[in-house]
mmCIF file of C-alpha atoms in Angstrom:
data_model
loop_
_atom_site.group_PDB
_atom_site.id
_atom_site.type_symbol
_atom_site.label_atom_id
_atom_site.label_comp_id
_atom_site.label_asym_id
_atom_site.label_seq_id
_atom_site.Cartn_x
_atom_site.Cartn_y
_atom_site.Cartn_z
ATOM 1 C CA MET O 158 74.193 137.460 93.729
ATOM 2 C CA THR O 159 77.017 136.396 96.090
ATOM 3 C CA LYS O 160 77.496 132.637 96.377
ATOM 4 C CA LYS O 161 77.323 131.131 99.831
ATOM 5 C CA VAL O 162 80.069 128.548 100.362
ATOM 6 C CA MET O 163 80.341 126.156 103.296
ATOM 7 C CA VAL O 164 83.942 125.081 103.894
ATOM 8 C CA LEU O 165 83.717 121.589 105.353
ATOM 9 C CA MET O 166 86.816 120.628 107.338
ATOM 10 C CA GLY O 167 88.067 118.633 110.319
ATOM 11 C CA GLY O 168 86.273 115.306 110.214
ATOM 12 C CA PHE O 169 86.926 111.938 111.821
ATOM 13 C CA SER O 170 90.104 110.699 110.126
ATOM 14 C CA SER O 171 93.728 110.652 111.254
ATOM 15 C CA GLU O 172 94.237 113.692 109.002
ATOM 16 C CA ARG O 173 91.844 115.922 110.939
ATOM 17 C CA GLU O 174 94.451 118.529 111.946
ATOM 18 C CA VAL O 175 95.747 118.921 108.387
ATOM 19 C CA SER O 176 92.165 119.302 107.154
ATOM 20 C CA LEU O 177 91.616 122.127 109.649
ATOM 21 C CA GLN O 178 94.728 123.882 108.296
ATOM 22 C CA SER O 179 93.504 123.485 104.714
ATOM 23 C CA GLY O 180 90.010 124.680 105.598
ATOM 24 C CA LYS O 181 91.152 127.870 107.305
ATOM 25 C CA SER O 182 93.355 128.816 104.347
ATOM 26 C CA ILE O 183 90.559 128.066 101.885
ATOM 27 C CA ALA O 184 88.037 130.122 103.867
ATOM 28 C CA THR O 185 90.363 133.140 103.882
ATOM 29 C CA ALA O 186 90.977 132.828 100.143
ATOM 30 C CA LEU O 187 87.266 132.603 99.346
ATOM 31 C CA LYS O 188 86.416 135.581 101.553
ATOM 32 C CA ASN O 189 89.054 137.565 99.679
ATOM 33 C CA LYS O 190 87.302 136.571 96.448
ATOM 34 C CA GLY O 191 84.015 137.979 97.724
ATOM 35 C CA TYR O 192 82.159 134.776 98.642
ATOM 36 C CA GLU O 193 79.962 134.483 101.711
ATOM 37 C CA VAL O 194 81.800 131.800 103.689
ATOM 38 C CA ILE O 195 80.522 129.496 106.411
ATOM 39 C CA ILE O 196 83.036 127.287 108.213
ATOM 40 C CA HIS O 197 81.875 123.910 109.499
ATOM 41 C CA ASP O 198 84.112 121.634 111.571
ATOM 42 C CA LEU O 199 82.694 118.156 111.030
ATOM 43 C CA LYS O 200 82.388 116.348 114.356
ATOM 44 C CA ASP O 201 78.838 115.029 114.129
ATOM 45 C CA THR O 202 76.906 114.078 110.995
ATOM 46 C CA GLN O 203 73.537 115.120 112.414
ATOM 47 C CA LYS O 204 74.923 118.574 113.166
ATOM 48 C CA LEU O 205 76.277 118.752 109.619
ATOM 49 C CA ILE O 206 72.863 117.994 108.119
ATOM 50 C CA LYS O 207 71.267 120.549 110.437
ATOM 51 C CA ALA O 208 73.855 123.162 109.406
ATOM 52 C CA LEU O 209 73.241 122.436 105.721
ATOM 53 C CA ASN O 210 69.488 122.854 106.218
ATOM 54 C CA THR O 211 69.973 126.058 108.223
ATOM 55 C CA HIS O 212 72.547 127.827 106.054
ATOM 56 C CA LYS O 213 71.503 126.384 102.658
ATOM 57 C CA PRO O 214 74.915 126.868 100.995
ATOM 58 C CA ASP O 215 75.127 127.128 97.220
ATOM 59 C CA VAL O 216 78.352 125.071 97.297
ATOM 60 C CA VAL O 217 80.164 122.894 99.827
ATOM 61 C CA PHE O 218 83.942 123.155 99.606
ATOM 62 C CA ASN O 219 85.121 119.684 100.639
ATOM 63 C CA ALA O 220 88.311 120.363 102.602
ATOM 64 C CA LEU O 221 88.165 117.054 104.467
ATOM 65 C CA HIS O 222 91.118 114.666 104.211
ATOM 66 C CA GLY O 223 91.319 110.916 104.613
ATOM 67 C CA ASN O 224 88.430 108.558 105.283
ATOM 68 C CA TRP O 225 84.877 109.986 105.154
ATOM 69 C CA GLY O 226 86.058 113.081 103.299
ATOM 70 C CA GLU O 227 88.044 111.635 100.407
ATOM 71 C CA ASP O 228 86.530 108.160 100.100
ATOM 72 C CA GLY O 229 83.225 109.185 98.506
ATOM 73 C CA THR O 230 81.106 109.319 101.677
ATOM 74 C CA ILE O 231 80.609 113.089 101.766
ATOM 75 C CA PRO O 232 80.131 113.371 97.973
ATOM 76 C CA ALA O 233 77.449 110.661 98.209
ATOM 77 C CA LEU O 234 75.648 112.551 100.995
ATOM 78 C CA LEU O 235 75.786 115.817 99.053
ATOM 79 C CA ASP O 236 74.568 114.065 95.900
ATOM 80 C CA LEU O 237 71.503 112.872 97.810
ATOM 81 C CA LEU O 238 70.930 116.354 99.239
ATOM 82 C CA GLN O 239 71.497 117.867 95.780
ATOM 83 C CA ILE O 240 74.105 120.351 97.012
ATOM 84 C CA PRO O 241 76.985 121.040 94.599
ATOM 85 C CA TYR O 242 80.448 120.327 96.023
ATOM 86 C CA THR O 243 84.072 120.752 95.011
ATOM 87 C CA HIS O 244 86.521 118.098 93.832
ATOM 88 C CA SER O 245 85.639 114.679 92.484
ATOM 89 C CA GLY O 246 82.347 112.843 92.809
ATOM 90 C CA MET O 247 81.472 109.735 94.763
ATOM 91 C CA SER O 248 82.760 107.157 92.268
ATOM 92 C CA ALA O 249 86.108 108.824 91.505
ATOM 93 C CA SER O 250 86.656 109.570 95.205
ATOM 94 C CA CYS O 251 85.885 106.018 96.289
ATOM 95 C CA ILE O 252 88.142 104.437 93.669
ATOM 96 C CA GLY O 253 90.884 107.021 94.157
ATOM 97 C CA MET O 254 91.049 106.255 97.888
ATOM 98 C CA ASN O 255 91.408 102.536 97.202
ATOM 99 C CA LYS O 256 95.044 101.981 96.240
ATOM 100 C CA TYR O 257 94.375 98.424 95.100
ATOM 101 C CA LEU O 258 91.601 99.411 92.670
ATOM 102 C CA CYS O 259 93.796 102.253 91.365
ATOM 103 C CA LYS O 260 96.610 99.800 90.841
ATOM 104 C CA LEU O 261 94.332 97.559 88.742
ATOM 105 C CA ILE O 262 93.045 100.521 86.699
ATOM 106 C CA ALA O 263 96.596 101.752 86.099
ATOM 107 C CA GLU O 264 97.781 98.339 84.947
ATOM 108 C CA LYS O 265 94.831 98.014 82.573
ATOM 109 C CA ALA O 266 95.825 101.418 81.113
ATOM 110 C CA ASN O 267 99.416 100.173 80.586
ATOM 111 C CA ILE O 268 100.755 102.319 83.417
ATOM 112 C CA LYS O 269 103.639 100.717 85.258
ATOM 113 C CA THR O 270 103.068 99.851 88.929
ATOM 114 C CA ALA O 271 105.167 98.068 91.536
ATOM 115 C CA PHE O 272 104.782 94.282 91.779
ATOM 116 C CA GLY O 273 102.691 93.387 94.808
ATOM 117 C CA ARG O 274 99.557 91.848 96.256
ATOM 118 C CA LYS O 275 96.678 92.611 98.615
ATOM 119 C CA MET O 276 96.366 90.871 102.005
ATOM 120 C CA THR O 277 95.017 91.433 105.503
ATOM 121 C CA ALA O 278 97.169 92.629 108.404
ATOM 122 C CA LYS O 279 96.749 89.171 109.944
ATOM 123 C CA GLU O 280 98.048 87.488 106.773
ATOM 124 C CA PHE O 281 100.941 89.917 106.582
ATOM 125 C CA ILE O 282 102.170 89.098 110.095
ATOM 126 C CA THR O 283 102.042 85.411 109.129
ATOM 127 C CA ILE O 284 103.880 85.554 105.804
ATOM 128 C CA GLY O 285 105.652 88.932 105.855
ATOM 129 C CA ALA O 286 109.024 87.389 106.707
ATOM 130 C CA THR O 287 108.920 85.384 103.459
ATOM 131 C CA VAL O 288 108.488 88.442 101.178
ATOM 132 C CA ALA O 289 111.618 89.547 99.327
ATOM 133 C CA ARG O 290 113.012 92.739 100.889
ATOM 134 C CA PRO O 291 112.944 95.681 100.670
ATOM 135 C CA PHE O 292 109.198 96.070 100.308
ATOM 136 C CA VAL O 293 106.486 98.590 101.183
ATOM 137 C CA VAL O 294 103.410 97.952 103.324
ATOM 138 C CA LYS O 295 100.476 100.375 103.148
ATOM 139 C CA PRO O 296 96.754 100.350 103.946
ATOM 140 C CA VAL O 297 94.524 99.879 100.915
ATOM 141 C CA SER O 298 92.385 102.872 101.921
ATOM 142 C CA ASP O 299 94.073 105.773 103.667
ATOM 143 C CA GLY O 300 95.784 109.010 102.674
ATOM 144 C CA SER O 301 98.853 111.169 103.325
ATOM 145 C CA SER O 302 101.156 108.158 103.755
ATOM 146 C CA VAL O 303 99.331 107.220 106.965
ATOM 147 C CA GLY O 304 100.313 103.686 108.005
ATOM 148 C CA VAL O 305 102.980 103.280 105.307
ATOM 149 C CA PHE O 306 106.095 101.300 106.243
ATOM 150 C CA ILE O 307 109.247 100.306 104.388
ATOM 151 C CA VAL O 308 110.559 96.905 105.443
ATOM 152 C CA ASN O 309 114.316 96.506 105.046
ATOM 153 C CA ASN O 310 114.987 93.911 107.752
ATOM 154 C CA PRO O 311 113.026 90.969 109.230
ATOM 155 C CA GLU O 312 112.664 92.763 112.576
ATOM 156 C CA ASP O 313 110.885 95.678 110.845
ATOM 157 C CA ILE O 314 107.852 93.437 110.357
ATOM 158 C CA PHE O 315 107.207 93.200 114.095
ATOM 159 C CA LYS O 316 107.276 96.998 114.465
ATOM 160 C CA ILE O 317 104.212 97.289 112.254
ATOM 161 C CA ARG O 318 100.914 97.528 114.118
ATOM 162 C CA TYR O 319 97.349 97.819 112.826
ATOM 163 C CA ASN O 320 94.436 97.893 115.281
ATOM 164 C CA ASP O 321 92.232 95.642 113.159
ATOM 165 C CA PRO O 322 93.732 92.307 111.952
ATOM 166 C CA GLU O 323 91.336 92.445 108.992
ATOM 167 C CA THR O 324 92.754 95.786 107.763
ATOM 168 C CA GLU O 325 93.451 95.402 104.050
ATOM 169 C CA LEU O 326 97.042 96.094 103.031
ATOM 170 C CA ILE O 327 99.044 96.284 99.843
ATOM 171 C CA VAL O 328 102.475 94.691 100.085
ATOM 172 C CA GLU O 329 104.632 95.601 97.104
ATOM 173 C CA ARG O 330 108.213 95.835 95.954
ATOM 174 C CA TYR O 331 110.052 98.947 97.090
ATOM 175 C CA ILE O 332 111.003 101.123 94.127
ATOM 176 C CA PRO O 333 114.196 103.084 94.825
ATOM 177 C CA GLY O 334 114.861 106.446 93.226
ATOM 178 C CA GLN O 335 113.281 109.872 93.024
ATOM 179 C CA GLU O 336 109.889 110.671 94.592
ATOM 180 C CA LEU O 337 107.780 112.613 92.089
ATOM 181 C CA THR O 338 104.335 114.191 92.023
ATOM 182 C CA VAL O 339 102.117 115.760 89.349
ATOM 183 C CA MET O 340 99.010 117.920 89.630
ATOM 184 C CA CYS O 341 96.345 117.427 86.971
ATOM 185 C CA TYR O 342 94.326 120.630 86.677
ATOM 186 C CA GLN O 343 91.186 120.763 84.563
ATOM 187 C CA GLY O 344 92.296 117.611 82.738
ATOM 188 C CA LYS O 345 95.838 118.800 81.973
ATOM 189 C CA ALA O 346 99.134 117.969 83.692
ATOM 190 C CA HIS O 347 101.786 120.657 83.437
ATOM 191 C CA VAL O 348 104.850 120.062 85.599
ATOM 192 C CA VAL O 349 106.607 117.457 87.790
ATOM 193 C CA THR O 350 107.869 118.138 91.318
ATOM 194 C CA GLU O 351 110.566 116.063 93.002
ATOM 195 C CA LEU O 352 110.223 115.589 96.760
ATOM 196 C CA LYS O 353 113.480 115.271 98.693
ATOM 197 C CA PRO O 354 112.956 114.460 102.396
ATOM 198 C CA LYS O 355 115.794 115.385 104.742
ATOM 199 C CA ASP O 356 115.924 111.743 105.842
ATOM 200 C CA GLY O 357 113.868 108.574 105.502
ATOM 201 C CA PHE O 358 110.976 108.713 103.037
ATOM 202 C CA TYR O 359 108.124 111.104 102.245
ATOM 203 C CA ASP O 360 105.866 110.063 105.127
ATOM 204 C CA TYR O 361 103.147 111.994 107.004
ATOM 205 C CA GLU O 362 105.669 113.906 109.146
ATOM 206 C CA HIS O 363 107.740 114.984 106.143
ATOM 207 C CA LYS O 364 104.616 116.094 104.264
ATOM 208 C CA TYR O 365 103.311 118.404 106.943
ATOM 209 C CA THR O 366 106.384 119.605 108.874
ATOM 210 C CA SER O 367 108.047 122.753 107.555
ATOM 211 C CA GLY O 368 111.641 122.236 106.479
ATOM 212 C CA GLU O 369 111.460 118.428 106.434
ATOM 213 C CA THR O 370 111.129 118.102 102.644
ATOM 214 C CA PHE O 371 112.721 120.082 99.827
ATOM 215 C CA HIS O 372 110.619 120.551 96.673
ATOM 216 C CA VAL O 373 112.443 120.630 93.325
ATOM 217 C CA LEU O 374 110.168 122.317 90.779
ATOM 218 C CA PRO O 375 110.479 121.323 88.000
ATOM 219 C CA ALA O 376 112.006 117.955 88.832
ATOM 220 C CA ASN O 377 115.504 117.200 87.587
ATOM 221 C CA ILE O 378 114.665 114.101 85.521
ATOM 222 C CA PRO O 379 115.058 113.177 81.834
ATOM 223 C CA GLU O 380 112.564 114.706 79.416
ATOM 224 C CA ASP O 381 111.050 111.327 78.520
ATOM 225 C CA ALA O 382 110.421 110.601 82.219
ATOM 226 C CA THR O 383 108.728 114.006 82.597
ATOM 227 C CA LYS O 384 106.473 113.277 79.614
ATOM 228 C CA THR O 385 105.610 109.859 81.043
ATOM 229 C CA CYS O 386 104.676 111.336 84.445
ATOM 230 C CA LEU O 387 102.434 113.936 82.815
ATOM 231 C CA ALA O 388 100.774 111.363 80.554
ATOM 232 C CA TYR O 389 100.201 108.931 83.430
ATOM 233 C CA ALA O 390 98.675 111.682 85.614
ATOM 234 C CA GLU O 391 96.271 112.769 82.881
ATOM 235 C CA THR O 392 95.305 109.172 82.148
ATOM 236 C CA MET O 393 94.495 108.375 85.792
ATOM 237 C CA HIS O 394 92.623 111.675 86.257
ATOM 238 C CA ASN O 395 90.444 110.952 83.249
ATOM 239 C CA LYS O 396 90.024 107.199 83.837
ATOM 240 C CA LEU O 397 88.600 107.875 87.293
ATOM 241 C CA GLY O 398 86.511 110.820 86.089
ATOM 242 C CA CYS O 399 88.121 113.303 88.469
ATOM 243 C CA LYS O 400 86.928 116.914 88.564
ATOM 244 C CA THR O 401 89.028 120.099 88.495
ATOM 245 C CA VAL O 402 92.144 118.898 90.320
ATOM 246 C CA SER O 403 93.935 115.697 91.352
ATOM 247 C CA ARG O 404 97.515 114.711 92.144
ATOM 248 C CA CYS O 405 99.437 111.558 91.218
ATOM 249 C CA ASP O 406 102.569 110.273 92.944
ATOM 250 C CA PHE O 407 105.363 108.330 91.261
ATOM 251 C CA ARG O 408 108.812 106.844 91.750
ATOM 252 C CA TYR O 409 111.519 107.069 89.112
ATOM 253 C CA ASN O 410 114.886 105.457 88.488
ATOM 254 C CA PRO O 411 116.591 104.705 85.146
ATOM 255 C CA GLU O 412 116.168 100.935 85.496
ATOM 256 C CA ASP O 413 112.462 100.784 86.437
ATOM 257 C CA GLY O 414 111.435 104.005 84.703
ATOM 258 C CA VAL O 415 108.373 105.873 86.007
ATOM 259 C CA VAL O 416 106.264 103.795 88.419
ATOM 260 C CA PHE O 417 102.777 104.949 89.491
ATOM 261 C CA LEU O 418 102.102 104.849 93.245
ATOM 262 C CA GLU O 419 98.680 106.435 93.842
ATOM 263 C CA ILE O 420 96.259 109.239 93.023
ATOM 264 C CA ASN O 421 94.836 111.843 95.403
ATOM 265 C CA THR O 422 91.432 113.159 94.309
ATOM 266 C CA HIS O 423 91.294 115.710 97.177
ATOM 267 C CA PRO O 424 94.839 117.100 97.441
ATOM 268 C CA GLY O 425 95.856 119.123 100.488
ATOM 269 C CA MET O 426 95.582 122.903 100.451
ATOM 270 C CA THR O 427 97.928 123.873 103.313
ATOM 271 C CA ALA O 428 100.942 126.183 103.059
ATOM 272 C CA LEU O 429 103.149 123.104 102.486
ATOM 273 C CA SER O 430 100.820 121.399 99.991
ATOM 274 C CA LEU O 431 101.975 120.499 96.505
ATOM 275 C CA VAL O 432 98.946 121.391 94.377
ATOM 276 C CA PRO O 433 98.913 125.104 95.325
ATOM 277 C CA GLU O 434 102.661 125.192 94.641
ATOM 278 C CA GLN O 435 102.311 123.662 91.176
ATOM 279 C CA ALA O 436 99.280 125.854 90.447
ATOM 280 C CA LYS O 437 101.329 128.942 91.292
ATOM 281 C CA TYR O 438 104.093 127.676 88.980
ATOM 282 C CA ILE O 439 101.658 127.658 86.022
ATOM 283 C CA GLY O 440 100.246 131.079 86.933
ATOM 284 C CA VAL O 441 97.195 130.111 89.014
ATOM 285 C CA SER O 442 97.163 131.804 92.431
ATOM 286 C CA TYR O 443 95.899 130.072 95.573
ATOM 287 C CA GLU O 444 92.826 132.293 95.607
ATOM 288 C CA ASP O 445 92.092 131.628 91.932
ATOM 289 C CA LEU O 446 92.518 127.888 92.492
ATOM 290 C CA CYS O 447 89.967 127.964 95.321
ATOM 291 C CA GLN O 448 87.605 130.085 93.230
ATOM 292 C CA ASN O 449 87.843 127.717 90.254
ATOM 293 C CA LEU O 450 87.030 124.754 92.485
ATOM 294 C CA VAL O 451 83.920 126.578 93.715
ATOM 295 C CA GLU O 452 82.824 127.661 90.232
ATOM 296 C CA GLU O 453 83.201 124.116 88.887
ATOM 297 C CA ALA O 454 81.383 122.523 91.837
ATOM 298 C CA ALA O 455 78.645 120.071 90.918
ATOM 299 C CA CYS O 456 76.682 117.066 92.135
ATOM 300 C CA ARG O 457 74.998 114.117 90.455
ATOM 301 C CA ILE O 458 71.597 115.164 89.204
ATOM 302 C CA LEU O 459 68.807 112.933 90.492
ATOM 303 C CA LYS O 460 66.447 111.823 87.763
#
């Protein structure tokens, strides 16, 4: 019997457009694999629930990015509705989206992180000028480098704007060196990619604009650094209880070694995304990757 898969994309976050790109590619791949595919652009939660009741999908492919999609909200809803879904569950998604909690978990697992602290946007404007530069400012809960700033000069502080003064931020030491990323697939990390932006750092624009970032696969780093990246990625994947696929980002230089930045429990699936590229490197096609996510879909069983 053919499985019916709803590809859930779009959503309410700042990453809506990228989610739509991912969703369209996923839908095409799943159709090519013989699944019955329903596409749903999430704009209204009541319409989503109505669509789920009408179509009764066997699996929801969670192609949402950012808040609501990656932070555990959609997994929690699907758990309650008892509809299996792709990627990680509510707990892993919620923790993975929270960079501060991930930082604490990494440190407890003896994974090196950058020195820093959590504060509100209001606190940052008050004391930011006293923090030793260069440093990085990023929202505690957001994805795709949205709202990330590198502060090199005092005037940079006043260029930073957050709509809500109570927005939680992480302010941490800037780690110079190579930008690295590792996919963990079915509990195993295989290869490290280096990301080389044409200019600046690997921000939202460089991630999703063709030609703005060069991918070096495998990364040109010492063997011990490669092993550390792979071990760190597997540790974070398993500590959070991630399912099927996740991606961890790191910085590396000879003095600091490998430094963990964050984990993504719902990595992008666009033409420029890193997980499909690493999957292809280890012999897993884009279509097979999508199929495996569907076949391993699950939800928490209500007892």
